[in-house]
Structures are given as C-alpha cells and as structure tokens.
Backbone as numpy.savetxt, mean C-alpha at the origin, in Angstrom:
# Nx Ny Nz CAx CAy CAz Cx Cy Cz
15.39 24.04 38.23 15.57 22.73 37.59 14.35 21.87 37.85
13.90 21.13 36.88 12.72 20.29 37.06 13.05 19.11 37.94
12.02 18.64 38.67 12.22 17.47 39.53 12.20 16.22 38.71
12.59 15.07 39.31 12.63 13.80 38.59 11.26 13.36 38.16
10.22 13.84 38.86 8.86 13.41 38.50 8.22 14.32 37.47
8.93 15.43 37.08 8.38 16.39 36.13 8.94 16.10 34.74
8.12 15.54 33.86 8.55 15.23 32.50 8.19 16.39 31.59
9.17 16.90 30.83 8.96 18.11 30.06 9.10 17.86 28.57
8.27 18.55 27.79 8.44 18.65 26.36 9.19 19.92 26.05
9.13 20.42 24.83 9.88 21.60 24.43 9.54 22.83 25.26
8.28 22.93 25.70 7.86 24.14 26.41 7.26 23.85 27.77
7.54 22.72 28.34 7.01 22.42 29.66 6.72 20.96 29.83
5.97 20.60 30.89 5.70 19.20 31.20 5.02 18.48 30.05
5.41 17.26 29.85 4.81 16.40 28.83 4.56 15.05 29.45
3.31 14.80 29.82 2.98 13.57 30.54 3.15 12.33 29.68
3.29 12.50 28.34 3.41 11.33 27.47 4.82 10.73 27.49
5.81 11.48 28.01 7.19 10.99 28.04 7.49 10.43 29.41
7.87 9.16 29.53 8.12 8.56 30.85 9.26 9.28 31.57
9.05 9.60 32.87 10.11 10.20 33.67 11.30 9.25 33.72
12.51 9.79 33.62 13.71 8.96 33.67 14.17 8.53 32.30
13.36 8.73 31.25 13.77 8.33 29.91 14.75 9.35 29.35
15.47 8.95 28.29 16.41 9.86 27.64 15.70 11.10 27.11
14.48 10.92 26.60 13.71 12.05 26.10 13.42 13.07 27.20
13.34 12.62 28.44 13.11 13.51 29.58 14.37 14.31 29.91
15.52 13.69 29.72 16.76 14.31 30.18 17.45 15.15 29.10
17.18 14.84 27.82 17.89 15.50 26.72 16.93 16.45 26.00
17.34 17.70 25.74 16.48 18.63 25.00 16.14 18.10 23.61
14.98 18.53 23.09 14.58 18.07 21.76 15.37 18.80 20.68
15.28 18.30 19.45 16.08 18.86 18.36 15.77 20.33 18.10
14.51 20.71 18.22 14.16 22.10 17.98 14.88 23.04 18.93
14.96 22.65 20.21 15.66 23.48 21.19 17.15 23.54 20.89
17.73 22.40 20.50 19.16 22.39 20.19 19.47 23.24 18.96
18.61 23.19 17.94 18.81 24.01 16.75 18.72 25.50 17.10
17.81 25.84 18.00 17.69 27.23 18.44 18.97 27.68 19.15
19.50 26.83 20.02 20.73 27.18 20.74 21.89 27.39 19.76
21.98 26.53 18.76 23.04 26.69 17.76 22.89 28.00 16.99
21.65 28.40 16.71 21.42 29.66 16.01 21.81 30.85 16.87
21.53 30.79 18.18 21.94 31.85 19.09 23.46 31.98 19.10
24.15 30.83 19.17 25.61 30.85 19.19 26.17 31.45 17.90
25.54 31.16 16.76 26.06 31.62 15.48 25.74 33.09 15.22
24.54 33.54 15.66 24.07 34.89 15.32 24.28 35.90 16.43
24.48 35.42 17.68 24.69 36.33 18.80 23.47 37.14 19.18
22.29 36.67 18.77 21.05 37.40 19.05 19.91 36.40 19.16
19.17 36.47 20.26 18.03 35.57 20.44 16.94 35.89 19.42
16.74 37.21 19.16 15.72 37.60 18.19 16.04 37.10 16.79
17.31 37.23 16.38 17.71 36.75 15.04 17.60 35.23 14.97
17.96 34.56 16.06 17.86 33.10 16.09 16.40 32.67 15.97
15.50 33.39 16.67 14.07 33.07 16.60 13.56 33.19 15.17
13.96 34.28 14.49 13.51 34.47 13.09 14.04 33.36 12.19
15.28 32.93 12.41 15.86 31.89 11.56 15.12 30.56 11.70
14.72 30.21 12.92 14.04 28.92 13.11 12.53 29.03 12.95
12.03 30.28 12.73 10.62 30.45 12.41 9.68 30.52 13.59
10.14 31.07 14.74 9.28 31.24 15.90 9.41 32.68 16.39
8.53 33.08 17.29 8.59 34.42 17.85 9.70 34.50 18.89
10.12 35.75 19.20 11.16 35.90 20.22 10.69 35.46 21.60
9.44 35.77 22.02 8.99 35.23 23.32 9.00 33.71 23.36
8.62 33.05 22.25 8.66 31.58 22.21 10.08 31.08 22.31
11.03 31.80 21.67 12.43 31.40 21.75 12.95 31.55 23.17
12.62 32.66 23.83 13.05 32.86 25.22 12.49 31.75 26.11
11.21 31.41 25.89 10.58 30.35 26.69 11.28 29.01 26.47
11.64 28.76 25.23 12.29 27.48 24.93 13.68 27.42 25.55
14.43 28.51 25.53 15.76 28.52 26.16 15.62 28.32 27.66
14.65 29.03 28.29 14.46 28.87 29.74 14.07 27.44 30.09
13.21 26.84 29.28 12.80 25.46 29.52 13.99 24.51 29.43
14.88 24.76 28.43 16.06 23.92 28.28 17.01 24.12 29.47
17.14 25.35 29.95 17.99 25.61 31.11 17.47 24.89 32.34
16.13 24.91 32.54 15.56 24.18 33.68 15.78 22.68 33.54
15.63 22.19 32.31 15.81 20.75 32.06 17.23 20.31 32.37
18.22 21.10 31.96 19.63 20.73 32.16 20.18 21.18 33.51
19.51 22.17 34.14 19.96 22.64 35.44 21.12 23.60 35.38
21.38 24.21 34.23 22.47 25.18 34.09 21.99 26.34 33.22
22.63 27.52 33.42 22.33 28.66 32.56 23.10 28.50 31.25
22.44 28.77 30.16 23.04 28.58 28.83 23.32 29.90 28.12
22.47 30.90 28.31 22.57 32.15 27.56 22.48 33.34 28.51
23.42 34.27 28.37 23.34 35.56 29.05 22.71 36.55 28.09
21.63 37.23 28.56 20.93 38.19 27.70 21.25 39.60 28.16
21.47 40.52 27.22 21.74 41.92 27.54 21.23 42.77 26.39
21.15 44.10 26.60 20.70 44.96 25.49 21.58 44.86 24.26
22.81 44.42 24.45 23.73 44.33 23.31 23.59 43.00 22.55
22.79 42.11 23.08 22.61 40.82 22.40 22.65 39.66 23.38
22.85 38.47 22.88 22.88 37.26 23.70 24.19 36.54 23.45
24.78 36.09 24.56 26.01 35.32 24.41 25.91 34.08 25.28
26.64 33.05 24.86 26.61 31.79 25.60 27.42 31.90 26.87
26.95 31.25 27.93 27.76 31.05 29.12 28.80 29.98 28.82
29.71 29.76 29.77 30.69 28.69 29.57 29.99 27.35 29.41
28.97 27.14 30.27 28.21 25.89 30.16 27.46 25.84 28.82
26.94 27.00 28.41 26.22 27.05 27.14 27.11 26.71 25.97
28.38 27.18 26.01 29.31 26.87 24.92 29.58 25.37 24.85
29.70 24.74 26.04 29.95 23.30 26.06 28.73 22.54 25.54
27.55 22.94 26.01 26.32 22.28 25.55 26.14 22.49 24.04
26.51 23.67 23.54 26.39 23.94 22.10 27.26 22.99 21.29
28.46 22.71 21.80 29.34 21.78 21.09 28.71 20.39 21.02
28.12 19.96 22.14 27.42 18.66 22.12 26.21 18.71 21.20
25.48 19.83 21.25 24.27 19.98 20.43 24.60 19.87 18.95
25.76 20.45 18.57 26.14 20.41 17.16 26.30 18.96 16.68
26.88 18.12 17.53 27.07 16.71 17.15 25.72 15.98 17.06
24.82 16.30 18.00 23.50 15.67 17.97 22.74 16.06 16.70
22.77 17.35 16.36 22.06 17.83 15.17 22.67 17.24 13.90
24.00 17.14 13.86 24.65 16.52 12.69 24.23 15.06 12.56
24.14 14.35 13.69 23.68 12.95 13.64 22.24 12.87 13.17
21.41 13.83 13.61 20.01 13.85 13.18 19.91 14.13 11.69
20.76 15.02 11.18 20.77 15.31 9.74 21.16 14.06 8.94
22.12 13.30 9.45 22.51 12.05 8.79 21.36 11.05 8.82
20.67 10.99 9.96 19.50 10.11 10.09 18.44 10.49 9.07
18.16 11.81 8.95 17.15 12.29 8.01 17.54 11.98 6.57
18.82 12.16 6.24 19.28 11.86 4.88 19.10 10.38 4.57
19.40 9.53 5.55 19.21 8.09 5.34 17.75 7.73 5.16
16.89 8.36 5.97 15.45 8.09 5.84 14.93 8.54 4.48
15.41 9.70 3.99 15.00 10.16 2.66 15.46 9.20 1.57
16.66 8.65 1.74 17.15 7.68 0.75 16.29 6.42 0.75
15.86 6.00 1.95 14.98 4.83 2.01 13.64 5.11 1.33
13.10 6.32 1.56 11.83 6.67 0.92 11.99 6.73 -0.59
13.11 7.27 -1.05 13.34 7.35 -2.49 13.44 5.95 -3.10
14.14 5.05 -2.39 14.27 3.69 -2.91 12.91 3.01 -2.95
12.10 3.23 -1.89 10.76 2.65 -1.88 9.91 3.21 -3.01
10.00 4.54 -3.22 9.15 5.18 -4.20 9.64 4.99 -5.64
10.86 4.45 -5.82 11.39 4.28 -7.16 10.95 2.96 -7.79
10.28 2.10 -7.02 9.83 0.83 -7.59 8.51 0.42 -6.97
7.76 -0.36 -7.70 6.50 -0.90 -7.23 6.36 -2.32 -7.75
6.17 -3.27 -6.85 5.99 -4.68 -7.23 4.53 -5.05 -7.02
3.86 -5.39 -8.11 2.44 -5.72 -8.07 2.26 -7.19 -8.42
1.44 -7.89 -7.65 1.06 -9.27 -7.97 -0.45 -9.28 -8.21
-0.89 -9.88 -9.30 -2.31 -9.84 -9.64 -2.76 -11.15 -10.26
-3.98 -11.53 -9.94 -4.56 -12.70 -10.59 -4.84 -12.36 -12.05
-5.02 -13.39 -12.85 -4.91 -13.26 -14.29 -5.89 -12.26 -14.91
-7.16 -12.35 -14.55 -8.15 -11.47 -15.18 -7.83 -10.01 -14.90
-7.49 -9.70 -13.65 -7.17 -8.32 -13.31 -5.89 -7.88 -14.01
-4.89 -8.77 -14.03 -3.61 -8.43 -14.66 -3.78 -8.13 -16.14
-4.66 -8.86 -16.81 -4.80 -8.72 -18.26 -5.78 -7.62 -18.68
-6.84 -7.38 -17.86 -7.92 -6.53 -18.35 -8.17 -5.26 -17.55
-7.64 -5.15 -16.34 -7.85 -3.95 -15.54 -6.56 -3.21 -15.20
-5.52 -3.96 -14.85 -4.28 -3.32 -14.41 -3.62 -2.44 -15.47
-3.63 -2.81 -16.74 -2.97 -1.93 -17.72 -3.45 -0.48 -17.66
-4.75 -0.28 -17.54 -5.28 1.08 -17.44 -4.87 1.77 -16.15
-4.91 1.02 -15.05 -4.50 1.60 -13.76 -3.02 1.99 -13.77
-2.19 1.12 -14.35 -0.76 1.40 -14.37 -0.42 2.56 -15.30
-1.18 2.71 -16.36 -0.98 3.86 -17.25 -1.27 5.16 -16.51
-2.34 5.16 -15.72 -2.68 6.35 -14.93 -1.62 6.61 -13.86
-1.09 5.54 -13.26 -0.03 5.71 -12.26 1.21 6.30 -12.89
1.53 5.88 -14.10 2.73 6.40 -14.77 2.63 7.91 -14.99
1.42 8.39 -15.25 1.23 9.83 -15.42 1.52 10.58 -14.13
1.23 9.93 -12.99 1.49 10.55 -11.68 2.94 10.37 -11.24
3.49 9.19 -11.50 4.82 8.83 -11.01 5.66 8.30 -12.17
6.12 9.16 -13.07 6.86 8.68 -14.24 8.19 8.02 -13.91
8.74 8.28 -12.72 10.04 7.71 -12.36 9.94 6.40 -11.60
8.73 5.93 -11.33 8.56 4.67 -10.60 8.57 3.50 -11.57
9.48 2.55 -11.34 9.54 1.34 -12.16 8.58 0.30 -11.58
7.69 -0.22 -12.42 6.67 -1.17 -11.96 6.97 -2.54 -12.52
6.95 -3.55 -11.65 7.04 -4.94 -12.10 5.73 -5.63 -11.76
5.23 -6.44 -12.68 3.96 -7.13 -12.49 4.18 -8.63 -12.49
3.70 -9.28 -11.45 3.77 -10.73 -11.33 2.34 -11.26 -11.45
2.04 -11.96 -12.53 0.69 -12.47 -12.76 0.62 -13.94 -12.38
-0.45 -14.31 -11.71 -0.65 -15.70 -11.30 -2.05 -15.86 -10.75
-2.36 -17.02 -10.16 -3.69 -17.17 -9.58 -3.75 -16.50 -8.21
-4.93 -16.48 -7.61 -5.12 -15.75 -6.35 -4.26 -16.32 -5.23
-4.09 -17.64 -5.21 -3.25 -18.25 -4.18 -1.79 -17.81 -4.32
-1.32 -17.72 -5.56 0.06 -17.29 -5.81 0.25 -15.83 -5.41
-0.77 -14.99 -5.63 -0.69 -13.58 -5.23 -0.49 -13.48 -3.72
-1.28 -14.26 -2.97 -1.15 -14.25 -1.51 0.24 -14.68 -1.08
0.77 -15.71 -1.71 2.11 -16.19 -1.38 3.16 -15.11 -1.62
3.05 -14.40 -2.73 4.01 -13.33 -3.04 3.98 -12.24 -1.98
2.78 -11.83 -1.58 2.66 -10.78 -0.58 3.22 -11.22 0.76
2.87 -12.41 1.20 3.31 -12.89 2.51 4.82 -13.15 2.54
5.41 -13.39 1.37 6.87 -13.59 1.28 7.61 -12.26 1.05
6.89 -11.13 1.12 7.48 -9.80 0.91 8.04 -9.65 -0.51
7.46 -10.36 -1.47 7.91 -10.28 -2.85 7.02 -9.36 -3.69
5.99 -8.77 -3.07 5.11 -7.83 -3.75 4.65 -6.79 -2.74
4.40 -5.58 -3.23 3.96 -4.48 -2.37 2.44 -4.37 -2.32
1.77 -4.81 -3.38 0.32 -4.73 -3.47 -0.15 -5.85 -4.37
-1.31 -6.44 -4.03 -1.83 -7.53 -4.84 -3.29 -7.32 -5.20
-3.76 -8.10 -6.18 -5.15 -8.07 -6.60 -5.63 -9.50 -6.80
-6.77 -9.84 -6.21 -7.29 -11.21 -6.27 -8.77 -11.21 -6.64
-9.24 -12.40 -7.05 -10.60 -12.53 -7.58 -11.46 -13.51 -6.80
-10.93 -14.15 -5.77 -11.66 -15.23 -5.11 -12.78 -14.76 -4.20
-13.43 -15.73 -3.57 -14.55 -15.43 -2.68 -14.08 -14.89 -1.34
-12.91 -15.30 -0.89 -12.44 -14.95 0.43 -11.08 -14.26 0.35
-10.74 -13.57 1.42 -9.44 -12.92 1.52 -8.46 -13.92 2.14
-7.34 -14.21 1.48 -6.38 -15.16 2.05 -5.92 -14.73 3.43
-5.63 -15.70 4.28 -5.18 -15.44 5.65 -3.92 -14.58 5.64
-3.86 -13.65 6.58 -2.68 -12.80 6.71 -2.72 -11.55 5.86
-3.84 -11.33 5.15 -3.94 -10.16 4.26 -5.14 -9.30 4.65
-5.00 -8.00 4.46 -6.12 -7.06 4.52 -6.54 -6.74 3.09
-7.76 -6.25 2.92 -8.24 -6.04 1.55 -9.28 -4.94 1.48
-9.54 -4.52 0.24 -10.65 -3.62 -0.06 -11.17 -3.98 -1.45
-12.48 -3.94 -1.64 -13.08 -4.23 -2.95 -12.81 -3.04 -3.88
-12.28 -3.33 -5.08 -11.97 -2.27 -6.04 -12.83 -2.35 -7.30
-13.46 -3.49 -7.53 -14.30 -3.64 -8.73 -15.16 -4.89 -8.56
-16.07 -5.06 -9.49 -16.92 -6.25 -9.50 -16.83 -6.90 -10.88
-17.14 -8.19 -10.93 -17.01 -8.93 -12.17 -18.10 -9.99 -12.23
-18.46 -10.38 -13.43 -19.46 -11.42 -13.64 -18.83 -12.56 -14.44
-18.91 -13.77 -13.93 -18.48 -14.95 -14.68 -19.62 -15.42 -15.57
-19.30 -15.82 -16.78 -20.32 -16.32 -17.69 -19.84 -17.62 -18.34
-20.80 -18.45 -18.70 -20.50 -19.69 -19.43 -20.46 -19.35 -20.92
-19.40 -19.79 -21.60 -19.26 -19.51 -23.03 -18.91 -20.79 -23.77
-19.32 -20.83 -25.03 -18.97 -21.94 -25.92 -18.72 -21.39 -27.32
-18.10 -22.22 -28.14 -18.01 -21.89 -29.56 -19.41 -21.96 -30.18
-19.69 -21.21 -31.25 -21.03 -21.18 -31.84 -21.55 -22.55 -32.27
-20.65 -23.48 -32.57 -21.10 -24.78 -33.03 -21.49 -25.73 -31.92
-21.30 -25.40 -30.69 -21.63 -26.29 -29.57 -23.14 -26.33 -29.36
-23.64 -27.47 -28.89 -25.10 -27.64 -28.70 -25.66 -26.61 -27.73
-24.89 -26.22 -26.71 -25.40 -25.24 -25.74 -25.64 -23.88 -26.38
-24.95 -23.56 -27.46 -25.12 -22.26 -28.11 -26.49 -22.13 -28.77
-27.18 -23.27 -28.98 -28.48 -23.24 -29.65 -29.63 -23.52 -28.71
-29.36 -23.51 -27.41 -30.43 -23.77 -26.44 -31.45 -22.65 -26.44
-32.70 -23.03 -26.25 -33.76 -22.03 -26.21 -34.08 -21.56 -24.80
-33.50 -22.20 -23.79 -33.77 -21.80 -22.40 -32.49 -21.95 -21.59
-32.42 -21.35 -20.38 -31.20 -21.40 -19.59 -30.76 -22.83 -19.26
-29.48 -23.01 -19.17 -28.88 -24.29 -18.83 -29.10 -24.58 -17.35
-29.60 -25.77 -16.98 -29.74 -26.09 -15.56 -28.37 -26.12 -14.88
-28.31 -25.62 -13.67 -27.05 -25.61 -12.92 -26.50 -27.01 -12.75
-27.39 -27.99 -12.58 -26.95 -29.37 -12.39 -26.22 -29.91 -13.62
-26.69 -29.52 -14.81 -26.03 -29.98 -16.04 -24.65 -29.33 -16.18
-24.57 -28.05 -15.80 -23.26 -27.39 -15.84 -22.29 -28.07 -14.89
-22.73 -28.39 -13.69 -21.86 -29.02 -12.69 -21.40 -30.39 -13.14
-22.24 -31.09 -13.90 -21.91 -32.46 -14.31 -21.11 -32.53 -15.60
-20.92 -31.39 -16.27 -20.25 -31.38 -17.57 -18.76 -31.07 -17.42
-17.88 -31.86 -18.03 -16.45 -31.52 -18.04 -16.24 -30.19 -18.79
-15.53 -29.28 -18.16 -15.34 -27.94 -18.70 -13.86 -27.66 -18.93
-13.61 -26.67 -19.78 -12.25 -26.12 -19.88 -12.11 -25.14 -18.71
-11.22 -25.45 -17.77 -11.15 -24.70 -16.52 -9.77 -24.15 -16.24
-9.74 -23.10 -15.42 -8.50 -22.64 -14.82 -8.05 -23.65 -13.77
-6.78 -23.54 -13.38 -6.23 -24.48 -12.39 -6.80 -24.21 -11.00
-6.66 -25.19 -10.10 -7.04 -24.99 -8.70 -6.20 -23.86 -8.12
-6.84 -23.05 -7.27 -6.16 -21.89 -6.71 -6.54 -20.60 -7.40
-7.18 -20.72 -8.56 -7.62 -19.50 -9.26 -8.94 -19.02 -8.67
-9.13 -17.69 -8.70 -10.37 -17.13 -8.18 -11.57 -17.56 -8.99
-11.42 -17.68 -10.31 -12.52 -18.11 -11.17 -12.98 -19.51 -10.79
-12.06 -20.41 -10.64 -12.40 -21.79 -10.27 -13.06 -21.84 -8.89
-12.56 -21.04 -7.96 -13.10 -21.03 -6.61 -14.55 -20.57 -6.59
-14.85 -19.49 -7.33 -16.22 -18.97 -7.37 -17.16 -19.97 -8.03
-16.74 -20.56 -9.12 -17.58 -21.53 -9.83 -17.84 -22.76 -8.99
-16.83 -23.29 -8.34 -16.97 -24.48 -7.50 -17.95 -24.21 -6.37
-17.83 -23.02 -5.73 -18.71 -22.69 -4.62 -20.16 -22.53 -5.10
-20.36 -21.93 -6.27 -21.72 -21.70 -6.78 -22.43 -22.99 -7.13
-21.66 -23.97 -7.64 -22.27 -25.23 -8.10 -22.22 -26.33 -7.04
-21.45 -26.10 -5.98 -21.33 -27.14 -4.96 -20.48 -28.32 -5.41
-19.60 -28.09 -6.35 -18.73 -29.14 -6.88 -18.74 -29.15 -8.39
-17.64 -29.65 -8.97 -17.48 -29.66 -10.42 -17.10 -31.04 -10.91
-17.48 -31.32 -12.16 -17.01 -32.55 -12.80 -15.51 -32.44 -13.04
-14.88 -33.58 -13.31 -13.46 -33.56 -13.63 -13.24 -32.69 -14.88
-12.26 -31.78 -14.85 -12.08 -30.86 -15.97 -11.81 -31.58 -17.30
-12.34 -31.01 -18.36 -12.01 -31.48 -19.69 -10.55 -31.14 -19.99
-10.18 -29.89 -19.72 -8.80 -29.41 -19.81 -8.59 -28.44 -18.65
-7.42 -28.45 -18.07 -7.09 -27.53 -16.97 -5.91 -26.67 -17.42
-6.12 -25.35 -17.45 -5.11 -24.44 -17.99 -4.78 -23.34 -16.98
-3.62 -22.74 -17.13 -3.12 -21.81 -16.11 -3.28 -20.34 -16.45
-4.02 -20.01 -17.51 -4.25 -18.61 -17.82 -5.61 -18.42 -18.47
-6.17 -17.23 -18.27 -7.45 -16.89 -18.88 -7.36 -16.94 -20.39
-6.26 -16.44 -20.93 -6.08 -16.42 -22.39 -6.10 -17.83 -22.97
-5.46 -18.77 -22.29 -5.43 -20.15 -22.78 -6.81 -20.79 -22.72
-7.55 -20.54 -21.65 -8.92 -21.08 -21.53 -9.78 -20.52 -22.65
-9.68 -19.22 -22.87 -10.48 -18.57 -23.90 -10.14 -19.13 -25.29
-8.86 -19.29 -25.59 -8.45 -19.81 -26.89 -8.98 -21.22 -27.11
-8.97 -22.03 -26.06 -9.49 -23.40 -26.17 -10.98 -23.40 -26.45
-11.71 -22.51 -25.78 -13.16 -22.43 -26.01 -13.45 -21.97 -27.43
-12.72 -20.97 -27.90 -12.91 -20.48 -29.27 -12.63 -21.59 -30.28
-11.64 -22.41 -30.00 -11.28 -23.50 -30.91 -12.27 -24.66 -30.88
-13.24 -24.61 -29.94 -14.26 -25.65 -29.89 -13.92 -26.81 -28.99
-12.92 -26.64 -28.11 -12.55 -27.75 -27.22 -13.67 -28.10 -26.26
-14.46 -27.12 -25.85 -15.56 -27.37 -24.93 -16.00 -26.10 -24.25
-17.06 -26.16 -23.43 -17.53 -24.98 -22.72 -16.51 -24.52 -21.68
-16.56 -23.23 -21.38 -15.68 -22.67 -20.36 -16.46 -21.63 -19.57
-15.93 -21.30 -18.39 -16.50 -20.24 -17.56 -15.42 -19.18 -17.40
-15.72 -17.97 -17.88 -14.71 -16.91 -17.91 -15.31 -15.59 -17.43
-14.41 -14.68 -17.08 -14.84 -13.33 -16.72 -15.46 -12.65 -17.93
-16.55 -11.95 -17.68 -17.18 -11.17 -18.75 -16.20 -10.14 -19.32
-15.30 -9.63 -18.47 -14.29 -8.67 -18.93 -13.42 -9.25 -20.03
-13.14 -10.56 -19.93 -12.16 -11.18 -20.82 -12.71 -11.62 -22.16
-14.04 -11.66 -22.31 -14.61 -12.21 -23.55 -15.49 -11.22 -24.31
-15.40 -9.95 -23.97 -16.26 -8.97 -24.65 -16.04 -8.95 -26.15
-14.79 -8.96 -26.57 -14.50 -8.92 -28.01 -15.00 -10.19 -28.70
-14.76 -11.35 -28.09 -15.16 -12.63 -28.70 -16.69 -12.74 -28.79
-17.39 -12.18 -27.80 -18.85 -12.21 -27.85 -19.38 -11.27 -28.93
-18.74 -10.11 -29.07 -19.21 -9.15 -30.07 -18.98 -9.63 -31.49
-17.95 -10.46 -31.70 -17.64 -10.98 -33.04 -18.19 -12.39 -33.25
-18.93 -12.91 -32.25 -19.58 -14.23 -32.32 -18.58 -15.37 -32.41
-17.35 -15.14 -32.00 -16.44 -16.28 -31.89 -16.77 -17.12 -30.66
-17.43 -16.51 -29.69 -17.96 -17.22 -28.53 -19.40 -16.80 -28.33
-20.16 -17.68 -27.71 -21.57 -17.42 -27.42 -21.77 -17.57 -25.91
-22.49 -16.63 -25.29 -22.80 -16.71 -23.87 -23.99 -17.64 -23.65
-23.88 -18.51 -22.64 -24.93 -19.48 -22.34 -25.54 -19.14 -20.98
-26.80 -18.69 -20.91 -27.42 -18.39 -19.62 -27.55 -19.67 -18.79
-27.38 -19.52 -17.48 -27.48 -20.66 -16.55 -28.56 -20.35 -15.53
-29.38 -21.32 -15.23 -30.50 -21.15 -14.33 -30.07 -21.27 -12.87
-30.55 -20.34 -12.04 -30.51 -20.44 -10.58 -29.11 -20.42 -9.95
-28.14 -19.81 -10.55 -26.86 -19.62 -9.86 -26.36 -18.19 -10.10
-25.65 -17.68 -9.11 -25.06 -16.36 -9.24 -23.55 -16.49 -9.35
-22.99 -15.87 -10.36 -21.54 -15.97 -10.59 -20.89 -14.58 -10.54
-21.49 -13.65 -9.80 -20.89 -12.34 -9.61 -19.82 -12.44 -8.52
-18.74 -11.72 -8.68 -17.67 -11.78 -7.69 -17.06 -10.41 -7.47
-16.45 -10.27 -6.31 -15.74 -9.04 -5.98 -14.27 -9.18 -6.40
-13.72 -8.11 -6.90 -12.29 -8.04 -7.20 -11.65 -7.16 -6.12
-10.61 -7.66 -5.49 -10.06 -7.00 -4.31 -8.59 -6.65 -4.47
-8.21 -5.51 -3.90 -6.80 -5.20 -3.66 -6.45 -5.80 -2.30
-5.27 -6.39 -2.19 -4.85 -7.02 -0.94 -3.42 -6.62 -0.60
-3.13 -6.63 0.68 -1.78 -6.32 1.17 -1.60 -7.02 2.51
-0.36 -7.08 2.98 -0.08 -7.77 4.25 -0.83 -7.09 5.39
-1.46 -7.90 6.24 -2.27 -7.38 7.34 -1.44 -6.42 8.20
-2.03 -5.27 8.49 -1.37 -4.30 9.35 -0.37 -3.43 8.66
-0.19 -3.58 7.33 0.79 -2.78 6.59 0.08 -2.07 5.44
-0.64 -1.02 5.77 -1.39 -0.27 4.76 -0.44 0.22 3.66
-0.80 0.09 2.39 0.10 0.50 1.31 0.57 1.93 1.45
1.85 2.16 1.09 2.44 3.49 1.16 3.12 3.79 -0.17
3.44 5.07 -0.40 4.16 5.46 -1.61 3.39 5.12 -2.87
4.06 4.56 -3.89 3.38 4.26 -5.15 2.29 3.20 -5.01
2.43 2.29 -4.05 1.37 1.29 -3.83 0.09 1.98 -3.35
0.24 2.96 -2.49 -0.93 3.72 -2.01 -1.56 4.49 -3.17
-0.73 5.06 -4.04 -1.28 5.83 -5.16 -2.01 4.92 -6.15
-1.46 3.72 -6.40 -2.13 2.79 -7.29 -3.47 2.35 -6.70
-3.48 2.08 -5.40 -4.73 1.68 -4.75 -5.76 2.79 -4.88
-5.35 4.04 -4.73 -6.26 5.16 -4.87 -6.83 5.24 -6.28
-6.01 4.94 -7.28 -6.48 4.99 -8.67 -7.54 3.92 -8.95
-7.44 2.77 -8.31 -8.41 1.71 -8.54 -9.76 2.05 -7.94
-9.78 2.98 -7.01 -11.03 3.33 -6.33 -11.59 4.66 -6.81
-10.97 5.23 -7.83 -11.40 6.53 -8.32 -12.69 6.45 -9.13
C-alpha cells in the first residue's frame, strides 16, 4: 500500500496531485473501467484488449490500484481472472462512478452542441456591411447547422455587447482596443474624403489642407464610431457636424445627395466612386489608414464557431 506521502497516478507516483486529495485516494476512471471489464469478461487479457492497452499494462494498472486501495482486487490463475470479495465490492462502487462520469460526459457534450449551434457576432458598421457577409458565407459552408445572429452598431456598442456576454465575437474599427477585450488585426482600411460631383472640393486642383477639412462641418457618423474616432485623432479635433448619422449607408446617401462632404471607408464607396456619384478628395499631410480588429472578452479565446469565424478572417 502506498504511504500518505506517495501520490500516485494511474501507473505510479504523480507529483502533480496533492497528497491527501480525493484524486490521491480514488482510482482514476481508466483503472475503474478496466476493473469493470475484468469483472464482465473474466479475463485480464480480454479486458486489456477491450480498453485498448496491452496485458502487461493492464496488470500494472490493477496492481497500482490494489496498492492505492490497500486490498487485493483480482485473483489471477491459468483459467482466467476473478474478483476477490473486496474486488466485487469495489467493482459495484466503480460501476456507479463510471455511470456518473458517463452522465457528466453526456451533459458536457450537450453544452458543446448548444454552444456550437449558435454564434452571436457584434460588428461595427463598415465591417458588418462590407466584410462580414463574405466571412459568414464561408462559415456556413463549414458549419451549415450553426445559426448566426449579427448585431451591428458602432465600436463602443460592440464592446458593450461583448462585456455583457451578449456576443461571442466582435469586430471594431477604432484606433484602440476597448478595455476588457483582447484583439487581433484581421484587415486594414483606408478612410477617404468624398463629395458629390457638384461640390467645390470635387474640382480642386491640389490636395485639401488638413486644417480646412478640420474646420469644415461634415456629414459624420455618431460619436463612438471607429470612423469618427480615427478622423478626430488625425485632425486633432473636428468642426461641429453638418449632420450626424448612425450608419455608413446613411452617411453615404447624404453625401451622394449633395448634403456635404463626408469621410467614409474606401470599402463602402467603391461603387459610388466608379460610377462618379461620389468623388474622392485628396487631403494633404494626414493619414487615415486604420486597422480592423476582431475582439473578444479578455482571457476568453474564441471557441467553437467563433474560433472558426476568426480563422476565416485571417485566411
């Protein structure tokens, strides 16, 4: 029998298990399953084959369990193996432990299935409208049974959803990662100044001074959006907005209608630029390139369909 200071794993001492713990005193599931197989088959060799180990390994595991419990469990003879009286009693207890473990495993599988059957994504507007559709289409090819819900909002709203456990994975466009979130860059984007063709800026022969852009009322996204954050930081401040809108589509429509200049993602205005419904206005001495990031709650790396979606964005 092992001493109180000798902590054992399935086949001998295991220094990682604290002496005196339940794991030290109770055989592991593999040993209990082996004992149940011996009781059912009446042969150590047949039991070893059933659980997928060699007969010497099975003998070693039974001896280790006997030392751990301090009683003989199996009598071995040329005619086979039979349980001792103590072994029969331990086998009855082992059966209940294994049944409880099977119930535990079934419950864990149900939890994984429930997790894998849905995916809640929160994304800032540009990513939600122009990048996520392609990513989600690719995810559907991999996981056709996963139901995906998409919550679109500004970058601040995405962070709130994640921190409130209302989303499994998020995507943001701002300069910084919101507090409480981990992130990885998945794409890059360029903000550009656009106007309707009839606006005076559309006919400029040289780049617009950054100071003039900062002093001009613009059609802007609301505070909290990644686009507004990047523009404000690049210019060191903005004039009071001409119009403040809560979606990229609304800002773009206003600019096309001639309401005034706007600053939008290059991703969002490709069609309008190609058809000349909008004109790009070069700006002098400022950089409006930004990183697009996947974000999740700090310390909780995405799993299941969220992990697969994240992988697709980085492919």
